[in-house]
PDB file of C-alpha atoms in Angstrom:
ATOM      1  CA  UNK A   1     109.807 201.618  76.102  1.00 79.00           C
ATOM      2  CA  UNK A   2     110.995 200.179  79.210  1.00 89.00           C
ATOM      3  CA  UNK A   3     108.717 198.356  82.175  1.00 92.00           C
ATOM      4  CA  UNK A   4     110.389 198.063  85.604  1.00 94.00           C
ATOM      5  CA  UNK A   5     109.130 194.688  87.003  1.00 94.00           C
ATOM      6  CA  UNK A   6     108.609 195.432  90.919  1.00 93.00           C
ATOM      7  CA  UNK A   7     109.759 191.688  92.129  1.00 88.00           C
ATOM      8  CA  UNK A   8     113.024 190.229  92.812  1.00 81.00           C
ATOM      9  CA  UNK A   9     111.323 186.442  91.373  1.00 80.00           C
ATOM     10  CA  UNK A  10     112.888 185.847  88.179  1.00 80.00           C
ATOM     11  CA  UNK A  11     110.370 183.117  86.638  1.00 77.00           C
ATOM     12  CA  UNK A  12     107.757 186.214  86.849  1.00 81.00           C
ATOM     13  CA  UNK A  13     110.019 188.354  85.118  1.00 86.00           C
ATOM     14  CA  UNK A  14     110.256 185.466  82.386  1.00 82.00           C
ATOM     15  CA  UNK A  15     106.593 185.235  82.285  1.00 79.00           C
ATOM     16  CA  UNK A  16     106.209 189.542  82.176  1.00 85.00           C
ATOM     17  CA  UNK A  17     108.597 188.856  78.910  1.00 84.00           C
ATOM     18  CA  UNK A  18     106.894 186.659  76.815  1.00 78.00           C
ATOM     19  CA  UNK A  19     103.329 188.029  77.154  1.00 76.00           C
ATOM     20  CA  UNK A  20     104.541 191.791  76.539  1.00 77.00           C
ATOM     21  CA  UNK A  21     107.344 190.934  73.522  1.00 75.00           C
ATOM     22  CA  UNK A  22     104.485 191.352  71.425  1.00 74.00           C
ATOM     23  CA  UNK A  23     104.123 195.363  72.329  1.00 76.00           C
ATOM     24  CA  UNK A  24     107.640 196.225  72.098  1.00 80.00           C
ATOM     25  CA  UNK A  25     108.192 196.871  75.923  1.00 83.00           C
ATOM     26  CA  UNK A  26     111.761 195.741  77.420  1.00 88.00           C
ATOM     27  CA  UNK A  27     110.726 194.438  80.621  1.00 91.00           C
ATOM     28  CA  UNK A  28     113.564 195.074  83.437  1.00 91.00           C
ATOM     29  CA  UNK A  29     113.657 193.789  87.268  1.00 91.00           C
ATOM     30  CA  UNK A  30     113.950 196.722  89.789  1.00 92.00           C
ATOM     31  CA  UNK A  31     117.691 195.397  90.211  1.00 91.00           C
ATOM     32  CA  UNK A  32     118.441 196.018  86.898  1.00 91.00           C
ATOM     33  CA  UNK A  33     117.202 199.512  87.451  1.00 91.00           C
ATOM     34  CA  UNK A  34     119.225 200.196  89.944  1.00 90.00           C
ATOM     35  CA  UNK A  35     116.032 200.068  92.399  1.00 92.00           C
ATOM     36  CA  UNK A  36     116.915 198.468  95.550  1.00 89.00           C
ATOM     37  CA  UNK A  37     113.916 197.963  97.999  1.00 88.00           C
ATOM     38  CA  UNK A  38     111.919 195.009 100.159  1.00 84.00           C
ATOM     39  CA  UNK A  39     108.404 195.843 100.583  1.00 85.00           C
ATOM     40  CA  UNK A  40     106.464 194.348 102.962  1.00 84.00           C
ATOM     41  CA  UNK A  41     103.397 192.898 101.803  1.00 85.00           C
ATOM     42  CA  UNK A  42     100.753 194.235 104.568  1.00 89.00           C
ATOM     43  CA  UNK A  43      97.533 193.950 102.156  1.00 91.00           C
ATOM     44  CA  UNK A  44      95.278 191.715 102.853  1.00 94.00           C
ATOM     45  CA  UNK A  45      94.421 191.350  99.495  1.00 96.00           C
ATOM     46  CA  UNK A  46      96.310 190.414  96.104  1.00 96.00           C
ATOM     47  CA  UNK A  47      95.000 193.609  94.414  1.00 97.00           C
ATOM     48  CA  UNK A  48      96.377 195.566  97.399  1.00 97.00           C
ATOM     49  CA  UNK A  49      99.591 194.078  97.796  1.00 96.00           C
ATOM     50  CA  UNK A  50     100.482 194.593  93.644  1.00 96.00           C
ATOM     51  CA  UNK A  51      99.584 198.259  94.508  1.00 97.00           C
ATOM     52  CA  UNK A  52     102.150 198.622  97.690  1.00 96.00           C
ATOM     53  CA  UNK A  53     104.389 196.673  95.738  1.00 95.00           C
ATOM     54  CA  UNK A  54     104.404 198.863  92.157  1.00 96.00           C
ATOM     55  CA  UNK A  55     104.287 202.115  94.120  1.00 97.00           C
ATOM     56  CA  UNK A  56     107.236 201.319  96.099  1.00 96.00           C
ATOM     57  CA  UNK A  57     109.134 201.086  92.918  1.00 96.00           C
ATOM     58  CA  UNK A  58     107.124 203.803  90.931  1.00 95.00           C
ATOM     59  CA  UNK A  59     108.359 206.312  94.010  1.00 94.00           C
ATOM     60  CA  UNK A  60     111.929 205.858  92.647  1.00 94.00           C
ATOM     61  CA  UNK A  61     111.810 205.778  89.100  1.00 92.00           C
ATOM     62  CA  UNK A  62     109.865 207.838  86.274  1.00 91.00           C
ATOM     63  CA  UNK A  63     109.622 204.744  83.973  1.00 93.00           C
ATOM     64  CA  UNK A  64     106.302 202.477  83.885  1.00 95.00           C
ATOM     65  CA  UNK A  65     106.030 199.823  86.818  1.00 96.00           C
ATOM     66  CA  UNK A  66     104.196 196.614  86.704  1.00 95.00           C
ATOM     67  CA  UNK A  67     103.974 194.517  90.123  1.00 95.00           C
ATOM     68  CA  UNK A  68     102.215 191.448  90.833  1.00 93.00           C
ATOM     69  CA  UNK A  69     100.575 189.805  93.652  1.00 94.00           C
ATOM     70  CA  UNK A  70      99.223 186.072  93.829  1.00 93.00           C
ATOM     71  CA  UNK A  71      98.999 183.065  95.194  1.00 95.00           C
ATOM     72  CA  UNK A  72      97.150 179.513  95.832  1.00 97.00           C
ATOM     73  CA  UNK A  73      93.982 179.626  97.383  1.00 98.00           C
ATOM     74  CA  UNK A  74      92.562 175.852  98.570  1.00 98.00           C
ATOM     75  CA  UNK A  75      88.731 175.364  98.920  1.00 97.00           C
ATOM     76  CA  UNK A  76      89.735 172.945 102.178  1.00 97.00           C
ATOM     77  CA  UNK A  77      91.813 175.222 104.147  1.00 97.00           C
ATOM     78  CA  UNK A  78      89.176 178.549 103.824  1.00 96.00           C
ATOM     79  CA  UNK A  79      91.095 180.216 100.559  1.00 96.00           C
ATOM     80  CA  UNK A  80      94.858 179.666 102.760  1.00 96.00           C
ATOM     81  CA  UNK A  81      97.127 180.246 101.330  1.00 97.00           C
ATOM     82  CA  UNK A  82      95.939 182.954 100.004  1.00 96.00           C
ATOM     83  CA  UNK A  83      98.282 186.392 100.022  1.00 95.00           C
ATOM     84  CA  UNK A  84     100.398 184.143 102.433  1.00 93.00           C
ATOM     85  CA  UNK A  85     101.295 181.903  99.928  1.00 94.00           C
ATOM     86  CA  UNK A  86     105.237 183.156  99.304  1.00 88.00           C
ATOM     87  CA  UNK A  87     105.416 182.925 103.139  1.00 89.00           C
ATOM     88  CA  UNK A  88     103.128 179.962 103.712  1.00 91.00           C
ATOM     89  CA  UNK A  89     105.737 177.484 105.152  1.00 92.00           C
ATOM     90  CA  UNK A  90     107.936 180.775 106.657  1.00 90.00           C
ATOM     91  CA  UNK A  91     110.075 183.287 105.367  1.00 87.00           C
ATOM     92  CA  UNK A  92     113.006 182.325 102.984  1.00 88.00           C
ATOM     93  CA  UNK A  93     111.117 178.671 102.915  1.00 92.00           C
ATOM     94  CA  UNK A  94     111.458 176.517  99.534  1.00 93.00           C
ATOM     95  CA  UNK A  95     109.011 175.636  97.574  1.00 93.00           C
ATOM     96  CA  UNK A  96     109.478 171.972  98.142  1.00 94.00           C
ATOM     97  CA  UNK A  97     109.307 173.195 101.732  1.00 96.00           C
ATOM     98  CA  UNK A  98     105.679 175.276 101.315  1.00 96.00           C
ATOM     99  CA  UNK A  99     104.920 172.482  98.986  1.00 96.00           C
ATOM    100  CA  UNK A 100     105.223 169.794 101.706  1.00 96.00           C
ATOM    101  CA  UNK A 101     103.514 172.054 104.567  1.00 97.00           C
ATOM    102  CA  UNK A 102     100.184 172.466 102.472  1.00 97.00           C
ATOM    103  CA  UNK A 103     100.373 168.737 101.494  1.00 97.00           C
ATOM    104  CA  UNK A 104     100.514 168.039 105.256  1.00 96.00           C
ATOM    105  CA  UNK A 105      97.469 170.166 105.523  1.00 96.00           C
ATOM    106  CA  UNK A 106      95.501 168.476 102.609  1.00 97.00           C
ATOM    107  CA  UNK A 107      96.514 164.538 104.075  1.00 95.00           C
ATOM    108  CA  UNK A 108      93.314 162.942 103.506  1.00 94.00           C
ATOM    109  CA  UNK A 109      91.114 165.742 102.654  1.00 95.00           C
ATOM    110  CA  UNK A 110      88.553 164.634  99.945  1.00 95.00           C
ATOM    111  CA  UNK A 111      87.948 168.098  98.526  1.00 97.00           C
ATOM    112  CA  UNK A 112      91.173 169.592  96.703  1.00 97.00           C
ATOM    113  CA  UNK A 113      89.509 172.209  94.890  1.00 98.00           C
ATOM    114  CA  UNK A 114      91.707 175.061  94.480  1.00 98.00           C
ATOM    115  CA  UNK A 115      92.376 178.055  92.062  1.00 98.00           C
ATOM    116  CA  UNK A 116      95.240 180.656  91.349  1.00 97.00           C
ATOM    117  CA  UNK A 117      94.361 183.930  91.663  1.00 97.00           C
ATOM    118  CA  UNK A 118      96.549 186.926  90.451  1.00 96.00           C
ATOM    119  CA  UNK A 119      96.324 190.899  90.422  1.00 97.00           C
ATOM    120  CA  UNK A 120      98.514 193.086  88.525  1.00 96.00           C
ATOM    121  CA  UNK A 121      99.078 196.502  88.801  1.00 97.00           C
ATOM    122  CA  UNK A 122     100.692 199.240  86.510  1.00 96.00           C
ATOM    123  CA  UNK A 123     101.748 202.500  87.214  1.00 97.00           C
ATOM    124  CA  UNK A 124     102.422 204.892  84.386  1.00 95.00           C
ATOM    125  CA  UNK A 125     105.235 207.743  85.031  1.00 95.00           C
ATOM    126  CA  UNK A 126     102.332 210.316  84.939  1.00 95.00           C
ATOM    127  CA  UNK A 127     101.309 208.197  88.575  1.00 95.00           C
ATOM    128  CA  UNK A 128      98.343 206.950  86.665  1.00 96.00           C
ATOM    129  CA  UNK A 129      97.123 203.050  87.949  1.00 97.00           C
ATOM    130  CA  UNK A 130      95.678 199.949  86.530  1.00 96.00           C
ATOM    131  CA  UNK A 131      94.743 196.925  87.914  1.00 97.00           C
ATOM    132  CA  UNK A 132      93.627 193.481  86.541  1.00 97.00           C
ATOM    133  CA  UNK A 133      92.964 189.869  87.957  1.00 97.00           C
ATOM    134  CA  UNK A 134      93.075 186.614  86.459  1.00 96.00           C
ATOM    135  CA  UNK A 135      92.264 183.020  87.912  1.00 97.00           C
ATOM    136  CA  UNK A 136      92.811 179.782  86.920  1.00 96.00           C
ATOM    137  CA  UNK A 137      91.270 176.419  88.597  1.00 97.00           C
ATOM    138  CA  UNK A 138      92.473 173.413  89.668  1.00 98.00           C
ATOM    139  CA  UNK A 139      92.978 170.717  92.200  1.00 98.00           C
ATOM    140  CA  UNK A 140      96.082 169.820  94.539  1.00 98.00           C
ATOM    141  CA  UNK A 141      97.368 166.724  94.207  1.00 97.00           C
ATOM    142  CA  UNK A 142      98.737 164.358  96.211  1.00 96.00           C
ATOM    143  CA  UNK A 143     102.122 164.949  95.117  1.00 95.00           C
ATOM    144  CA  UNK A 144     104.602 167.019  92.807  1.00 96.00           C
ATOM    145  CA  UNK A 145     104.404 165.866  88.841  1.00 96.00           C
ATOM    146  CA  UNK A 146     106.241 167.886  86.547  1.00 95.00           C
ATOM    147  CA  UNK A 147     110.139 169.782  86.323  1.00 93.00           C
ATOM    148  CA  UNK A 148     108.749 173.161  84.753  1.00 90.00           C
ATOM    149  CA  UNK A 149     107.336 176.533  86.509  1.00 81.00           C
ATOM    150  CA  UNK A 150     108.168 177.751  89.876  1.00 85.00           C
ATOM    151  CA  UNK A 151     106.356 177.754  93.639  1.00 90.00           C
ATOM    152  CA  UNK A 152     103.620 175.511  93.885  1.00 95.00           C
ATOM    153  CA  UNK A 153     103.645 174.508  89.792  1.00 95.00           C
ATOM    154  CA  UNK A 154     104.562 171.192  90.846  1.00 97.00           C
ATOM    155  CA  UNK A 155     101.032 170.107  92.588  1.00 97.00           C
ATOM    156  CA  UNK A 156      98.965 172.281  91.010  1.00 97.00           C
ATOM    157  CA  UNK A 157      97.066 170.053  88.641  1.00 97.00           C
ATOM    158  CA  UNK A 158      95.006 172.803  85.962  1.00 96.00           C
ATOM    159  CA  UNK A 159      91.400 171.381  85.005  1.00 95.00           C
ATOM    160  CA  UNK A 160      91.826 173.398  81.784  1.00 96.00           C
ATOM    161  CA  UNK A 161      95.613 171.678  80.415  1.00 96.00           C
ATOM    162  CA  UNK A 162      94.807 168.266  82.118  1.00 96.00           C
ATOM    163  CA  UNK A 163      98.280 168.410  83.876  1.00 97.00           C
ATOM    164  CA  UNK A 164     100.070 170.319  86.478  1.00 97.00           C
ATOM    165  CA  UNK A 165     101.791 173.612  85.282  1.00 95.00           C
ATOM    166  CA  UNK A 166     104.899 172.027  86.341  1.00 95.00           C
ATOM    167  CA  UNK A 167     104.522 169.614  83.544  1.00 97.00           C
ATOM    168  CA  UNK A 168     103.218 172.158  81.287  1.00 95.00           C
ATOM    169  CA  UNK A 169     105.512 173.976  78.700  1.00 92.00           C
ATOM    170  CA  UNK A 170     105.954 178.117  79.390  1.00 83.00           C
ATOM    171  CA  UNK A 171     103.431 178.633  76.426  1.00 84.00           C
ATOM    172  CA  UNK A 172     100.778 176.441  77.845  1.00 91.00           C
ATOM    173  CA  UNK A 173     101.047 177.770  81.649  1.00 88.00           C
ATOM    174  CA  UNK A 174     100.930 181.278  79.929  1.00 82.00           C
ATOM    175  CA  UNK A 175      98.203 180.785  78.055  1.00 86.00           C
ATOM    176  CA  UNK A 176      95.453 179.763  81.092  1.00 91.00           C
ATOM    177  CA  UNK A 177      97.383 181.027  83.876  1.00 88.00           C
ATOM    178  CA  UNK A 178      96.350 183.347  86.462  1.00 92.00           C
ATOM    179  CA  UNK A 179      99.308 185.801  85.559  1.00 87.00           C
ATOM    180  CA  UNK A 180      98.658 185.026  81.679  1.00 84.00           C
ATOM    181  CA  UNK A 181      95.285 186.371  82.302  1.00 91.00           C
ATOM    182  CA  UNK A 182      95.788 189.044  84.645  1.00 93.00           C
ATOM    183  CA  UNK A 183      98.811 190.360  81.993  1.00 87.00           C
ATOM    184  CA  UNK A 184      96.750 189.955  78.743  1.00 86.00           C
ATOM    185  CA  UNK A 185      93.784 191.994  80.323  1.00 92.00           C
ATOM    186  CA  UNK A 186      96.459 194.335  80.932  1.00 91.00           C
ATOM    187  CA  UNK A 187      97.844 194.106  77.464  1.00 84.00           C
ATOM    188  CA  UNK A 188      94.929 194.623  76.334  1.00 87.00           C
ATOM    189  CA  UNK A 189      93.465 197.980  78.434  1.00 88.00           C
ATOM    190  CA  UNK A 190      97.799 199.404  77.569  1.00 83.00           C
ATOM    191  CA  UNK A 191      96.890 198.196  73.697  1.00 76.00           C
TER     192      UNK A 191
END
């Protein structure tokens, strides 16, 4: 059985892989499935933004679609990023650009509490939804550590692995991660 990943971002698709090898799905990005469409993230909340995100994609296709939404969200700056966080520093930024922009926000703030927060949602070809959330906390630190993971991996230092996902292996991130989470709950309701 084939899942249609509804994101262009291929670590995520990487990460989709690994935690649902163990079912027997082939996970696919929309590109692969011929599925070409931007969607504008207009939610104002992670949940709601997996939702626009998978139905955009479920629309075109009769397979299953799985879409993510997440993001950084820093005790100090009120929860910002937040569902900004792809967009924090500006569309088509870098990360070492939206890396740098919420360091410059942080400079010499005491509290660097933060946490990753994720929602996934699935859509079966019947037009059937599910939606789960994982989290993950954390502090920012003062800068990158670490050569693994994607976006903000780099500063993102996890209480739970006593390093920075960047400097985690794929198996560790996966295994505490917000998107770990979020996709095993899943596995688990599809299971």
């Amino acid at each position: 059985m084939r899942i249609i990943a509804a994101t262009k971002n291929a670590g995520k698709i990487r990460e989709f892989e690994k935690i649902f090898s163990g079912l027997g799905f082939e996970i696919i990005s929309q590109a692969e499935a011929g599925i070409d469409v931007d969607v504008e993230e207009i939610g104002d909340t992670f949940a709601k933004n997996a939702l626009i995100k998978a139905r955009a994609v479920a629309m075109l296709s009769d397979e299953y679609v799985l879409a993510d939404d997440s993001g950084l969200c820093v005790d100090a700056l009120d929860g910002r990023p937040g569902v900004r966080s792809a967009r924090y520093a500006g569309e088509g930024a870098s990360d070492s650009e939206k890396i740098a922009k919420l360091l410059g926000e942080l400079e010499g703030e005491t509290n660097r509490k933060a946490k990753f927060v994720a929602n996934i949602a699935f859509i079966f070809p019947d037009g059937r939804e599910l939606i789960t959330q994982g989290e993950v906390y954390g502090r920012i630190l003062d800068k990158p550590r670490g050569e693994n993971g994607f976006g903000y991996d780099p500063v993102f230092y996890s209480d739970e692995l006593e390093k920075t996902f960047a400097e985690a292996s794929s198996d560790e991130k996966n295994r505490v991660s917000h998107r770990g989470r979020a996709l095993a709950a899943l596995y688990d309701m599809i299971k």
